[in-house]
Short mmCIF file of C-alpha atoms and ligand atoms in Angstrom, two decimals:
data_model
loop_
_atom_site.label_atom_id
_atom_site.label_comp_id
_atom_site.label_asym_id
_atom_site.label_seq_id
_atom_site.Cartn_x
_atom_site.Cartn_y
_atom_site.Cartn_z
CA MET A 1 0.00 0.00 0.00
CA ASN A 2 1.43 3.45 -0.90
CA LYS A 3 1.59 6.25 1.63
CA THR A 4 -1.54 8.10 0.41
CA LYS A 5 -3.62 4.92 0.40
CA ALA A 6 -2.42 4.05 3.85
CA ALA A 7 -3.33 7.52 5.09
CA ILE A 8 -6.81 7.28 3.56
CA ALA A 9 -7.29 3.80 5.00
CA GLY A 10 -6.23 5.13 8.37
CA LEU A 11 -8.62 8.03 8.06
CA ALA A 12 -11.48 5.76 7.01
CA LEU A 13 -10.80 3.54 9.96
CA ALA A 14 -10.80 6.52 12.27
CA VAL A 15 -14.06 7.80 10.79
CA SER A 16 -15.74 4.41 10.91
CA THR A 17 -14.69 4.00 14.52
CA VAL A 18 -16.22 7.35 15.36
CA VAL A 19 -19.42 6.46 13.50
CA ALA A 20 -19.66 3.07 15.17
CA GLN A 21 -19.18 4.55 18.60
CA ALA A 22 -21.32 7.59 18.08
CA GLY A 23 -24.81 6.83 19.14
CA GLU A 24 -24.07 3.45 20.59
CA VAL A 25 -25.99 2.42 23.66
CA GLU A 26 -24.74 -0.47 25.70
CA VAL A 27 -27.74 -1.92 27.50
CA LEU A 28 -27.43 -4.16 30.52
CA HIS A 29 -30.51 -6.33 30.99
CA TYR A 30 -31.54 -9.79 32.15
CA TRP A 31 -34.19 -10.59 29.60
CA THR A 32 -32.92 -13.85 28.19
CA SER A 33 -35.88 -16.28 28.14
CA GLY A 34 -37.86 -16.81 24.90
CA GLY A 35 -40.58 -14.24 25.62
CA GLU A 36 -38.15 -11.79 27.21
CA ALA A 37 -35.68 -11.91 24.32
CA LYS A 38 -38.51 -11.18 21.86
CA SER A 39 -39.54 -8.21 23.98
CA VAL A 40 -36.10 -6.67 24.28
CA GLY A 41 -35.70 -7.17 20.51
CA VAL A 42 -38.49 -4.60 20.03
CA LEU A 43 -36.47 -1.91 21.77
CA LYS A 44 -33.33 -2.82 19.90
CA ASP A 45 -35.12 -2.52 16.53
CA LEU A 46 -36.67 0.83 17.37
CA LEU A 47 -33.34 2.26 18.49
CA THR A 48 -31.57 0.96 15.40
CA LYS A 49 -34.23 2.51 13.17
CA GLU A 50 -33.39 5.88 14.70
CA GLY A 51 -29.82 5.44 13.48
CA HIS A 52 -28.22 4.47 16.77
CA SER A 53 -26.62 1.18 17.60
CA TRP A 54 -27.43 -1.24 20.39
CA LYS A 55 -24.73 -3.12 22.23
CA ASP A 56 -26.34 -6.00 24.01
CA PHE A 57 -25.13 -6.77 27.52
CA ALA A 58 -27.41 -9.57 28.69
CA VAL A 59 -26.73 -11.24 32.02
CA ALA A 60 -28.95 -14.30 32.47
CA GLY A 61 -30.64 -15.00 35.80
CA GLY A 62 -34.28 -14.53 36.81
CA ALA A 63 -35.20 -11.35 38.69
CA GLY A 64 -31.83 -9.86 37.80
CA GLU A 65 -29.73 -10.69 40.82
CA ALA A 66 -26.73 -11.70 38.70
CA ALA A 67 -27.19 -8.65 36.45
CA MET A 68 -27.13 -6.31 39.46
CA THR A 69 -23.89 -7.87 40.71
CA VAL A 70 -22.27 -7.32 37.30
CA LEU A 71 -23.61 -3.77 37.17
CA LYS A 72 -22.04 -2.94 40.53
CA SER A 73 -18.63 -4.19 39.49
CA ARG A 74 -18.75 -2.30 36.18
CA ALA A 75 -19.83 0.92 37.89
CA VAL A 76 -17.23 0.61 40.65
CA SER A 77 -14.48 0.16 38.07
CA GLY A 78 -15.60 3.41 36.41
CA ASN A 79 -17.01 1.73 33.32
CA PRO A 80 -20.79 1.51 33.65
CA PRO A 81 -22.96 0.63 30.65
CA ALA A 82 -24.94 3.47 29.04
CA ALA A 83 -28.25 2.00 30.24
CA ALA A 84 -29.21 -0.65 32.74
CA GLN A 85 -32.37 -2.33 33.91
CA MET A 86 -32.91 -1.11 37.42
CA LYS A 87 -35.93 -0.75 39.60
CA GLY A 88 -37.68 0.28 42.76
CA LEU A 89 -35.61 1.61 45.61
CA ASP A 90 -32.40 0.70 43.81
CA ILE A 91 -32.99 3.70 41.56
CA GLN A 92 -32.84 6.02 44.55
CA GLU A 93 -29.70 4.35 45.86
CA TRP A 94 -27.84 4.70 42.53
CA ALA A 95 -29.03 8.29 42.05
CA ASP A 96 -27.90 9.14 45.55
CA LEU A 97 -24.41 7.91 44.67
CA GLY A 98 -24.40 10.30 41.71
CA PHE A 99 -24.25 7.71 38.92
CA LEU A 100 -27.47 8.45 37.07
CA ALA A 101 -28.17 10.83 34.22
CA ASN A 102 -30.97 13.32 34.61
CA LEU A 103 -33.87 12.56 32.27
CA ASP A 104 -36.07 15.44 33.26
CA GLY A 105 -35.59 17.25 29.93
CA VAL A 106 -36.80 14.22 27.95
CA ALA A 107 -39.61 13.68 30.45
CA LYS A 108 -40.85 17.28 30.35
CA LYS A 109 -40.81 17.38 26.55
CA ALA A 110 -42.95 14.25 26.31
CA GLY A 111 -45.15 15.09 29.31
CA TRP A 112 -44.37 11.96 31.34
CA ASP A 113 -46.01 13.44 34.44
CA ASP A 114 -49.37 13.35 32.68
CA LEU A 115 -48.81 9.92 31.16
CA LEU A 116 -47.79 7.99 34.27
CA PRO A 117 -49.65 7.01 37.43
CA LYS A 118 -48.14 8.85 40.40
CA VAL A 119 -47.23 5.58 42.12
CA VAL A 120 -44.92 4.96 39.15
CA SER A 121 -43.47 8.44 38.55
CA ASP A 122 -42.56 8.70 42.24
CA ILE A 123 -40.32 5.65 41.87
CA MET A 124 -38.65 7.07 38.74
CA LYS A 125 -37.74 10.39 40.34
CA TYR A 126 -34.90 11.44 42.57
CA GLU A 127 -35.21 14.85 44.21
CA ASN A 128 -38.27 15.45 42.08
CA GLU A 129 -36.55 14.85 38.73
CA TYR A 130 -36.70 11.79 36.49
CA VAL A 131 -33.63 9.55 36.64
CA ALA A 132 -35.27 6.41 35.23
CA VAL A 133 -37.81 5.53 32.58
CA PRO A 134 -40.51 2.93 33.24
CA VAL A 135 -41.18 0.19 30.74
CA ASN A 136 -44.24 -1.68 31.94
CA VAL A 137 -46.32 -2.91 34.85
CA HIS A 138 -46.10 -6.57 35.78
CA ARG A 139 -48.68 -8.16 38.06
CA VAL A 140 -46.88 -10.70 40.25
CA ASN A 141 -49.79 -12.42 42.03
CA TRP A 142 -50.88 -14.71 39.22
CA LEU A 143 -51.56 -18.40 38.98
CA TRP A 144 -50.90 -19.96 35.54
CA ALA A 145 -52.76 -23.19 34.92
CA ASN A 146 -52.96 -25.87 32.28
CA PRO A 147 -56.73 -26.56 32.03
CA ALA A 148 -56.24 -29.97 30.37
CA ALA A 149 -54.12 -31.14 33.31
CA PHE A 150 -56.80 -30.07 35.78
CA GLU A 151 -59.47 -31.77 33.74
CA LYS A 152 -57.48 -34.98 33.58
CA ALA A 153 -57.19 -35.04 37.36
CA GLY A 154 -60.81 -34.00 37.89
CA VAL A 155 -60.00 -30.94 40.03
CA LYS A 156 -60.74 -27.25 39.64
CA VAL A 157 -58.18 -24.49 39.45
CA PRO A 158 -57.79 -23.48 43.13
CA THR A 159 -59.03 -20.16 44.45
CA THR A 160 -57.81 -20.67 48.03
CA TRP A 161 -54.50 -21.93 49.41
CA ALA A 162 -56.36 -24.78 51.15
CA GLU A 163 -57.86 -25.83 47.81
CA MET A 164 -54.47 -25.67 46.18
CA ILE A 165 -52.89 -27.90 48.80
CA ALA A 166 -55.86 -30.29 48.66
CA SER A 167 -55.55 -30.59 44.86
CA GLY A 168 -52.08 -32.14 45.22
CA PRO A 169 -52.91 -35.84 45.71
CA LYS A 170 -55.41 -35.97 42.83
CA LEU A 171 -53.05 -34.25 40.41
CA LYS A 172 -50.22 -36.54 41.46
CA ALA A 173 -52.45 -39.60 41.04
CA ALA A 174 -53.09 -38.44 37.45
CA GLY A 175 -49.30 -38.35 36.88
CA ILE A 176 -49.09 -34.55 36.98
CA ILE A 177 -46.74 -32.41 39.06
CA PRO A 178 -49.14 -30.07 40.91
CA LEU A 179 -46.93 -26.98 41.16
CA ALA A 180 -44.15 -26.04 38.74
CA HIS A 181 -41.51 -24.24 40.75
CA GLY A 182 -37.85 -23.47 40.52
CA GLY A 183 -35.90 -23.72 43.75
CA GLN A 184 -34.19 -20.34 43.63
CA ALA A 185 -34.44 -17.79 46.43
CA TRP A 186 -36.36 -15.19 44.39
CA GLN A 187 -38.88 -17.79 43.21
CA ASP A 188 -39.41 -18.98 46.79
CA ALA A 189 -39.94 -15.34 47.77
CA THR A 190 -42.42 -14.84 44.90
CA LEU A 191 -44.49 -17.79 46.11
CA PHE A 192 -44.22 -16.68 49.74
CA GLU A 193 -45.37 -13.12 49.07
CA ALA A 194 -48.47 -14.48 47.28
CA VAL A 195 -49.32 -16.69 50.29
CA ALA A 196 -48.73 -13.75 52.67
CA LEU A 197 -50.90 -11.37 50.65
CA GLY A 198 -53.68 -13.91 50.22
CA MET A 199 -53.81 -14.97 53.85
CA GLY A 200 -52.90 -11.68 55.49
CA GLY A 201 -54.58 -9.11 53.22
CA SER A 202 -53.17 -5.85 51.88
CA GLU A 203 -52.91 -3.97 55.17
CA PHE A 204 -51.06 -6.81 56.85
CA TYR A 205 -48.79 -7.14 53.80
CA ASN A 206 -47.88 -3.44 53.82
CA LYS A 207 -47.32 -3.41 57.57
CA ALA A 208 -44.96 -6.37 57.35
CA PHE A 209 -43.08 -5.84 54.10
CA VAL A 210 -43.16 -2.09 53.51
CA LYS A 211 -43.30 -0.62 57.03
CA HIS A 212 -41.60 -3.58 58.72
CA ASP A 213 -43.82 -3.35 61.80
CA ASP A 214 -42.25 -5.68 64.35
CA ALA A 215 -45.53 -6.88 65.90
CA THR A 216 -46.88 -7.81 62.46
CA LEU A 217 -43.69 -9.63 61.55
CA ARG A 218 -43.93 -11.67 64.78
CA SER A 219 -47.70 -12.17 64.66
CA PRO A 220 -49.60 -15.49 64.89
CA LYS A 221 -50.89 -14.68 61.38
CA MET A 222 -47.32 -14.72 60.10
CA VAL A 223 -46.78 -18.13 61.72
CA GLU A 224 -49.89 -19.41 59.96
CA ILE A 225 -48.61 -18.01 56.64
CA PHE A 226 -45.26 -19.76 57.02
CA LYS A 227 -47.08 -23.03 57.81
CA THR A 228 -49.20 -22.83 54.67
CA PHE A 229 -46.20 -21.80 52.61
CA LYS A 230 -44.34 -24.93 53.76
CA GLN A 231 -47.32 -27.10 52.79
CA THR A 232 -46.96 -26.02 49.17
CA ARG A 233 -43.63 -27.86 49.13
CA ASP A 234 -45.56 -31.13 48.84
CA LEU A 235 -46.85 -29.92 45.48
CA ILE A 236 -43.37 -29.49 44.02
CA ASP A 237 -41.22 -32.18 42.38
CA ALA A 238 -37.79 -33.29 43.59
CA ASP A 239 -36.00 -31.76 40.59
CA SER A 240 -36.96 -28.18 41.45
CA PRO A 241 -33.65 -27.00 43.05
CA GLY A 242 -31.95 -24.48 40.79
CA ARG A 243 -34.59 -24.71 38.05
CA ASP A 244 -35.11 -21.49 36.08
CA TRP A 245 -38.58 -19.93 36.18
CA ASN A 246 -39.11 -20.28 32.42
CA ILE A 247 -38.33 -24.01 32.59
CA ALA A 248 -41.03 -24.25 35.27
CA THR A 249 -43.40 -22.36 32.94
CA SER A 250 -42.62 -24.78 30.12
CA MET A 251 -43.72 -27.64 32.41
CA VAL A 252 -47.15 -26.00 32.63
CA ILE A 253 -47.16 -25.32 28.89
CA ASN A 254 -46.56 -28.98 28.06
CA GLY A 255 -48.86 -30.35 30.77
CA LYS A 256 -46.16 -32.02 32.83
CA ALA A 257 -47.22 -29.71 35.66
CA ALA A 258 -50.64 -28.24 36.42
CA MET A 259 -49.83 -24.70 37.63
CA GLN A 260 -47.26 -22.09 38.55
CA ILE A 261 -47.37 -19.05 40.79
CA MET A 262 -45.42 -16.41 38.90
CA GLY A 263 -45.62 -12.85 37.61
CA ASP A 264 -47.00 -12.28 34.14
CA TRP A 265 -43.60 -12.47 32.46
CA ALA A 266 -44.65 -16.16 32.47
CA LYS A 267 -47.36 -15.21 29.98
CA GLY A 268 -44.58 -14.10 27.62
CA GLU A 269 -43.49 -17.75 27.51
CA PHE A 270 -47.02 -19.00 26.73
CA THR A 271 -47.34 -16.36 24.01
CA ALA A 272 -43.93 -17.16 22.52
CA ALA A 273 -45.03 -20.84 22.40
CA GLY A 274 -48.14 -19.81 20.41
CA LYS A 275 -50.56 -20.60 23.26
CA GLU A 276 -53.82 -18.77 23.80
CA PRO A 277 -55.28 -17.66 27.12
CA GLY A 278 -58.62 -19.21 28.03
CA LYS A 279 -57.93 -22.12 25.69
CA ASP A 280 -54.44 -23.55 26.14
CA PHE A 281 -53.78 -21.90 29.47
CA VAL A 282 -55.62 -20.02 32.17
CA CYS A 283 -54.49 -16.98 34.13
CA ALA A 284 -56.15 -16.58 37.51
CA PRO A 285 -55.27 -14.46 40.52
CA ALA A 286 -53.03 -16.29 43.00
CA PRO A 287 -55.31 -17.89 45.64
CA GLN A 288 -57.20 -15.42 47.84
CA THR A 289 -55.76 -12.39 46.03
CA GLU A 290 -58.51 -11.72 43.52
CA HIS A 291 -58.97 -8.13 44.66
CA GLN A 292 -55.30 -7.38 45.13
CA TYR A 293 -52.46 -6.47 42.84
CA THR A 294 -48.80 -6.97 43.61
CA PHE A 295 -46.99 -4.62 41.24
CA ASN A 296 -43.55 -4.86 39.75
CA ILE A 297 -42.37 -2.16 37.38
CA ASP A 298 -39.44 -2.66 35.06
CA SER A 299 -37.42 0.43 34.25
CA PHE A 300 -34.13 1.59 32.83
CA ALA A 301 -31.72 4.09 34.27
CA LEU A 302 -29.05 5.80 32.21
CA PHE A 303 -25.54 6.31 33.48
CA ASN A 304 -23.75 9.66 33.24
CA LEU A 305 -21.71 9.71 30.05
CA LYS A 306 -19.55 12.49 28.60
CA SER A 307 -19.79 12.11 24.81
CA LYS A 308 -22.53 14.19 23.21
CA ASP A 309 -23.43 11.44 20.73
CA ALA A 310 -23.70 8.85 23.44
CA VAL A 311 -25.97 11.12 25.47
CA GLU A 312 -28.15 11.74 22.44
CA ALA A 313 -28.47 7.99 21.86
CA GLN A 314 -29.32 7.43 25.53
CA GLU A 315 -31.99 10.09 25.45
CA THR A 316 -33.45 8.57 22.30
CA LEU A 317 -33.69 5.26 24.13
CA ALA A 318 -35.52 6.89 27.03
CA ARG A 319 -37.92 8.73 24.70
CA LEU A 320 -38.68 5.57 22.68
CA ILE A 321 -39.49 3.53 25.79
CA MET A 322 -42.37 5.82 26.70
CA GLU A 323 -43.77 6.08 23.16
CA PRO A 324 -47.02 4.23 22.35
CA LYS A 325 -45.44 2.02 19.69
CA PHE A 326 -42.88 0.54 22.06
CA GLN A 327 -45.35 0.35 24.95
CA GLU A 328 -47.75 -1.72 22.87
CA THR A 329 -45.41 -4.12 21.05
CA PHE A 330 -43.08 -4.69 23.96
CA ASN A 331 -45.86 -5.41 26.43
CA LEU A 332 -47.71 -7.72 24.06
CA ASN A 333 -44.58 -9.87 24.05
CA LYS A 334 -43.56 -9.42 27.65
CA GLY A 335 -46.87 -10.34 29.30
CA SER A 336 -47.03 -7.05 31.18
CA ILE A 337 -49.27 -4.03 30.57
CA PRO A 338 -48.26 -0.59 29.31
CA VAL A 339 -47.18 1.79 32.02
CA ARG A 340 -48.22 4.70 29.80
CA GLN A 341 -51.83 5.54 30.54
CA GLY A 342 -54.49 6.07 27.89
CA MET A 343 -53.24 3.31 25.57
CA ASP A 344 -55.65 1.39 23.33
CA GLU A 345 -56.50 -1.87 25.12
CA THR A 346 -57.86 -3.62 22.02
CA PRO A 347 -54.70 -5.51 20.98
CA PHE A 348 -54.24 -7.00 24.46
CA ASP A 349 -55.48 -10.44 25.53
CA SER A 350 -57.88 -11.28 28.35
CA CYS A 351 -55.12 -11.69 30.98
CA ALA A 352 -53.67 -8.27 30.18
CA LYS A 353 -57.13 -6.71 30.20
CA ALA A 354 -57.80 -8.29 33.60
CA SER A 355 -54.49 -6.88 34.83
CA MET A 356 -55.37 -3.39 33.54
CA ALA A 357 -58.75 -3.44 35.25
CA SER A 358 -57.28 -4.71 38.49
CA PHE A 359 -54.43 -2.17 38.43
CA SER A 360 -56.89 0.73 38.33
CA SER A 361 -59.42 -0.70 40.78
CA THR A 362 -56.78 -1.66 43.36
CA ALA A 363 -55.15 1.77 43.06
CA LYS A 364 -58.44 3.15 44.36
CA SER A 365 -59.17 0.50 47.00
CA GLY A 366 -55.69 0.51 48.57
CA ASP A 367 -54.99 -3.04 47.42
CA LEU A 368 -52.21 -2.12 45.01
CA VAL A 369 -49.13 -3.36 46.86
CA PRO A 370 -45.44 -3.37 45.91
CA SER A 371 -43.70 -6.70 45.40
CA PHE A 372 -40.87 -7.21 47.87
CA ALA A 373 -39.62 -10.25 45.93
CA HIS A 374 -39.08 -7.97 42.92
CA GLY A 375 -37.45 -5.01 44.58
CA MET A 376 -40.44 -2.68 44.79
CA ALA A 377 -41.33 -2.63 48.48
CA THR A 378 -38.22 -1.98 50.51
CA THR A 379 -34.46 -1.53 50.44
CA SER A 380 -32.37 -4.24 48.87
CA SER A 381 -30.95 -5.13 52.27
CA ALA A 382 -34.37 -5.62 53.92
CA ALA A 383 -35.69 -7.50 50.89
CA GLY A 384 -32.57 -9.69 50.95
CA ALA A 385 -33.05 -10.40 54.66
CA ILE A 386 -36.68 -11.46 54.14
CA SER A 387 -35.87 -13.57 51.17
CA ASP A 388 -32.99 -15.36 53.00
CA VAL A 389 -35.30 -16.30 55.88
CA VAL A 390 -38.01 -17.45 53.49
CA THR A 391 -35.77 -19.63 51.36
CA ASN A 392 -33.92 -21.14 54.33
CA PHE A 393 -37.22 -22.04 55.93
CA PHE A 394 -38.68 -23.47 52.72
CA ASN A 395 -35.66 -25.69 52.17
CA SER A 396 -35.20 -27.02 55.70
CA ASP A 397 -37.26 -28.54 58.48
CA GLN A 398 -37.21 -25.32 60.51
CA SER A 399 -40.49 -24.65 62.35
CA ALA A 400 -42.76 -21.75 61.36
CA GLU A 401 -42.33 -20.23 64.84
CA GLU A 402 -38.56 -20.28 64.48
CA ALA A 403 -38.77 -18.72 61.00
CA VAL A 404 -40.98 -15.90 62.22
CA THR A 405 -38.55 -14.99 64.99
CA LYS A 406 -35.70 -15.03 62.49
CA LEU A 407 -37.75 -12.90 60.09
CA ALA A 408 -38.45 -10.16 62.63
CA ASN A 409 -34.87 -10.18 63.92
CA SER A 410 -33.19 -10.05 60.55
CA VAL A 411 -35.51 -7.40 59.16
CA LYS A 412 -34.71 -5.27 62.22
CA ALA A 413 -30.99 -5.80 61.70
CA SER A 414 -31.22 -4.86 58.03
CA LEU A 415 -32.80 -1.44 58.64
C1 BGC B 1 -38.61 -8.71 36.17
C2 BGC B 1 -39.15 -9.23 34.86
C3 BGC B 1 -38.43 -10.51 34.50
C4 BGC B 1 -38.49 -11.51 35.64
C5 BGC B 1 -37.72 -12.79 35.37
C6 BGC B 1 -38.68 -9.78 37.23
O1 BGC B 1 -38.14 -9.32 38.44
O2 BGC B 1 -39.33 -7.61 36.59
O3 BGC B 1 -39.01 -8.29 33.84
O4 BGC B 1 -39.00 -11.03 33.33
O5 BGC B 1 -37.98 -10.95 36.82
O6 BGC B 1 -36.39 -12.53 35.18
#
């Protein structure tokens, strides 16, 4: 190569590097199951259409525990991604440390305050300004059932915890695993919080898991809840330890198991498998929680970056997330409902419509409660303390009384 050619090649390389880096958004997320990957693909396509590029940084692991560990180490080493899935009180903690970019300009321009329920915008703001953008609303207190499996065993889909426990022997006799469950701490906590909400009610739930009232944590009601929770173990197969949530969902999809207690990201798996609600599967409120709604809101926070192009790409990402097109397509795939209010409900299925109706009625009745198992109710240290007690109890022969004492003591220590 002669000198001029080499110089041009060098220049081209430099230009192409600039172009490739300009407008690139590295996105840390934990959406790796079939339905989740389809959903995140929607955002990637929209961003790419706007001329920016998406650098995927997916860290597998349900509920994002592994992703949050990776995020911390990247941030501590001074190299955070441009955007990361982050939610609940974590947003406040990161903003307080000074890591997060201010999104208030984007939010004001698009009128987010008028498009979001206050319960959501409060979570997205730090010192009254937006530092995160919400994606969706997931309802956590769902029961997913395979109607054919119930029919085969001659039992109805349970509406109380006692009915659920009583359905076990008949389902087993028909060769069906009653409850599909993955033995991972966050899945144990998801099941536990449904039992606690159903048996204790919304006020009890809030007192225990949001306000951490000591008397409620030590109450006879809590002992009863732990006892019932332990009984659900008999419904679970021996292979559950370590099983991922979406594998448990696939057991319900193929009729190996009858039901699963899981948030409506599970519906994303049914949808991705081409299954229809009301026909191939049934969504019902988790037992005794028909008039309650445990919410879990996914959101993204953007990290402070210096380059103008990178900031522009980040802000485009934030703007796109709140636009109707993304809100509709993403949520149809994800199983959740749009967080943006005033959206057309027509394209959504019966489970999503039920979730929408319940979200607004529970917001009025006081039965809209934050999920502690999914980082919405309390600090990560208190949530971690609760979840440790719950999972240790579920996987040992500890008594309910012992667990309740441990629960109250470790919540106190975590505050
Ligand atoms: C998240 C969902 C995700 C699920 C399984 C939840 O905590 O909010 O978006 O699909 O965990 O990873």
